[in-house]
mmCIF file of C-alpha atoms in Angstrom:
data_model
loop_
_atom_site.group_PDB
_atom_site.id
_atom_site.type_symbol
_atom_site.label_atom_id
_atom_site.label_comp_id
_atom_site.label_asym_id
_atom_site.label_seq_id
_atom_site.Cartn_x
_atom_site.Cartn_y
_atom_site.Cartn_z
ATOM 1 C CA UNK A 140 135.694 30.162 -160.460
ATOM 2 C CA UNK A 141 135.599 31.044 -164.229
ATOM 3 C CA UNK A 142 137.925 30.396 -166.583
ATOM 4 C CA UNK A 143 139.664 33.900 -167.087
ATOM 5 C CA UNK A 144 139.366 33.871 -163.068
ATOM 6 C CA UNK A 145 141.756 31.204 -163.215
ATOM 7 C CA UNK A 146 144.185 32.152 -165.590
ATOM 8 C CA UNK A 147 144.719 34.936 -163.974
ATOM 9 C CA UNK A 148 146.077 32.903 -161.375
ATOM 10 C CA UNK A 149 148.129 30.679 -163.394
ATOM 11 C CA UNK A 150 151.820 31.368 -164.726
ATOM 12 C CA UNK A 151 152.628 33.713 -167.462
ATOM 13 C CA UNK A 152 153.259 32.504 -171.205
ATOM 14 C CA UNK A 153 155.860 35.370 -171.632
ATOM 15 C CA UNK A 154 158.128 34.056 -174.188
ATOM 16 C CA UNK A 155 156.607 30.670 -174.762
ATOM 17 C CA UNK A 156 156.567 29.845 -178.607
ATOM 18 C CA UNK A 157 154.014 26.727 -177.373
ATOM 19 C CA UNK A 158 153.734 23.398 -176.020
ATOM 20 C CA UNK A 159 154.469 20.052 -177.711
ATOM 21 C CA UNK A 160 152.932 16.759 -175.889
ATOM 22 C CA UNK A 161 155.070 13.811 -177.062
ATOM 23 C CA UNK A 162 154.550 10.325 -176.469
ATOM 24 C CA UNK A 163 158.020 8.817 -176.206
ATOM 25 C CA UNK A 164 159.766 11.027 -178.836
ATOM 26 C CA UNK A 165 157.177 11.455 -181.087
ATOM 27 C CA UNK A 166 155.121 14.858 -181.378
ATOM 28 C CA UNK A 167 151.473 14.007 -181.183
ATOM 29 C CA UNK A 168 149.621 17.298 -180.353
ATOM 30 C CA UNK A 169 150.703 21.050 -180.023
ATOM 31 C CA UNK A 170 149.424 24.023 -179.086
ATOM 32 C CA UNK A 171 150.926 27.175 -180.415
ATOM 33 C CA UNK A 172 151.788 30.331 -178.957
ATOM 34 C CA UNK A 173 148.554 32.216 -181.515
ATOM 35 C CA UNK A 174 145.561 33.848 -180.709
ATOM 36 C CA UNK A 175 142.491 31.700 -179.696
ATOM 37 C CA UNK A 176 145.130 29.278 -178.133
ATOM 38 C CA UNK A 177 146.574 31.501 -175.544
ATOM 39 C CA UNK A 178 144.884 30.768 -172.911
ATOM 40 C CA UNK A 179 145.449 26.874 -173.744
ATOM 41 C CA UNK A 180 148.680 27.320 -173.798
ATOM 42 C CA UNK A 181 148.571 28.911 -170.158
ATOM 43 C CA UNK A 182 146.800 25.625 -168.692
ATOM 44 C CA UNK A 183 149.362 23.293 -170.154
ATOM 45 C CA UNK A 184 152.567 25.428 -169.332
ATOM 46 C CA UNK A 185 150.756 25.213 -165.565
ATOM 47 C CA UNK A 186 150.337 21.612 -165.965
ATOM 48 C CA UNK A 187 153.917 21.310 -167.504
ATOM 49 C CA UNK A 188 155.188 23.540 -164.346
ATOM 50 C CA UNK A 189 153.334 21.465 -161.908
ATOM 51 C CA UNK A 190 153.286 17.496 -162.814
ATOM 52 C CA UNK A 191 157.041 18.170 -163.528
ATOM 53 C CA UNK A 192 156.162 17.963 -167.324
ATOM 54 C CA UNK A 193 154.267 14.922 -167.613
ATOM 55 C CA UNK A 194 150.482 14.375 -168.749
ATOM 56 C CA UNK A 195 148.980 11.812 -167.050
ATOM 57 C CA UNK A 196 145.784 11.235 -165.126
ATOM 58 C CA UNK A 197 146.478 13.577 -162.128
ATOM 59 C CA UNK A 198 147.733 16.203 -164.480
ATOM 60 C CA UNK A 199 144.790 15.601 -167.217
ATOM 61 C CA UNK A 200 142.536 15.608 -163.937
ATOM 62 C CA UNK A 201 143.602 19.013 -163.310
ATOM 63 C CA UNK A 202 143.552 20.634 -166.358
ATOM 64 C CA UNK A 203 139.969 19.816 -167.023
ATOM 65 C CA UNK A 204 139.071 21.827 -163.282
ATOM 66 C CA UNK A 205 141.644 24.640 -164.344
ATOM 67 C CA UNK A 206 139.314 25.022 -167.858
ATOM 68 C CA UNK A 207 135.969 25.210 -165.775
ATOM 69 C CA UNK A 208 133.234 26.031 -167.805
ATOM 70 C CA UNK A 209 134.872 24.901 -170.853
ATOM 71 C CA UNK A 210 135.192 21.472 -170.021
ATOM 72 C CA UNK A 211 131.433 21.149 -169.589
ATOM 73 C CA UNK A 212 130.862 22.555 -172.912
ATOM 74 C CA UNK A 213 133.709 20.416 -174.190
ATOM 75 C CA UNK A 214 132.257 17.567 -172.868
ATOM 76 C CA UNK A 215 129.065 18.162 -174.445
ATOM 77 C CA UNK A 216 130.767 19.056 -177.983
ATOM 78 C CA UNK A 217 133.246 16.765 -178.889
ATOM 79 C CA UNK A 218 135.408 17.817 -181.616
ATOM 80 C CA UNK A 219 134.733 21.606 -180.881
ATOM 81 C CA UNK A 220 138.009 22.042 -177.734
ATOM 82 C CA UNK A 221 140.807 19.940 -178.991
ATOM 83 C CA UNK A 222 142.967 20.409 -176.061
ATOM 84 C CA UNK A 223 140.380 19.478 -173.749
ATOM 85 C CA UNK A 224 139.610 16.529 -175.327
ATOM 86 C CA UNK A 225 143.039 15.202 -174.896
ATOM 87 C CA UNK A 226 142.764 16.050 -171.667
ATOM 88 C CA UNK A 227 139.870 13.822 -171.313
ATOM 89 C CA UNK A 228 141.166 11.093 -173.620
ATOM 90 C CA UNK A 229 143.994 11.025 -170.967
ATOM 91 C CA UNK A 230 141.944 10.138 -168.788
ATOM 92 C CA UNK A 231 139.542 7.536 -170.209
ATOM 93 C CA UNK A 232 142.578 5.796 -171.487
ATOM 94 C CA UNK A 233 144.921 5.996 -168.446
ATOM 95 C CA UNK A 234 147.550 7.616 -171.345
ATOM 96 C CA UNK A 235 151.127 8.902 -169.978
ATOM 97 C CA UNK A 236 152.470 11.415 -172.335
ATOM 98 C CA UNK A 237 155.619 14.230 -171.805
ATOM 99 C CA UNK A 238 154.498 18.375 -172.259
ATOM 100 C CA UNK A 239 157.731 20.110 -173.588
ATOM 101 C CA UNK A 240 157.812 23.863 -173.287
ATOM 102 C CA UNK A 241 158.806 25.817 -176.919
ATOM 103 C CA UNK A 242 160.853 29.114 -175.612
#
């Protein structure tokens, strides 16, 4: 499946202002509610919806299949997909981080 396959599938953003992940209490990436983040923002409110807010390997594990194609290119561009490259950093580091949904 493609990318826009699969947020079509996901939850709606309707609402959302954006997502802050915080480590402990402290703010250390966000993804706004703006164009060319939207559909971002969809993955991570899944993620929130789904790992019961919390990024961690399983959750960062997902994410990466829920941006398909994207991760590939991420993967292969690093720097140019910020929020996939956390999602990846996540992983490589075993991080555990909270996603807090901006309404």
């Amino acid at each position: 499946m493609t990318f826009n396959e699969i947020l079509s599938m996901l939850p709606t953003i309707e609402g959302l202002r954006g997502i802050e992940v915080l480590d402990s209490d402290k703010v250390i990436h966000q993804i706004p509610a703006v164009e060319g983040k939207l559909g971002s923002l969809r993955v991570y409110n899944a993620l929130a919806e789904q790992f019961a807010e919390k990024l961690d390997r399983q959750s960062a594990e997902q994410g990466l299949i829920w941006f398909a194609e994207h991760t590939v290119d991420a993967k292969a561009n690093p720097g140019k997909h910020p929020n996939i490259d956390l999602l990846l950093k996540v992983i490589a580091q075993n991080l555990q981080y909270r996603l807090r949904r901006l309404k």
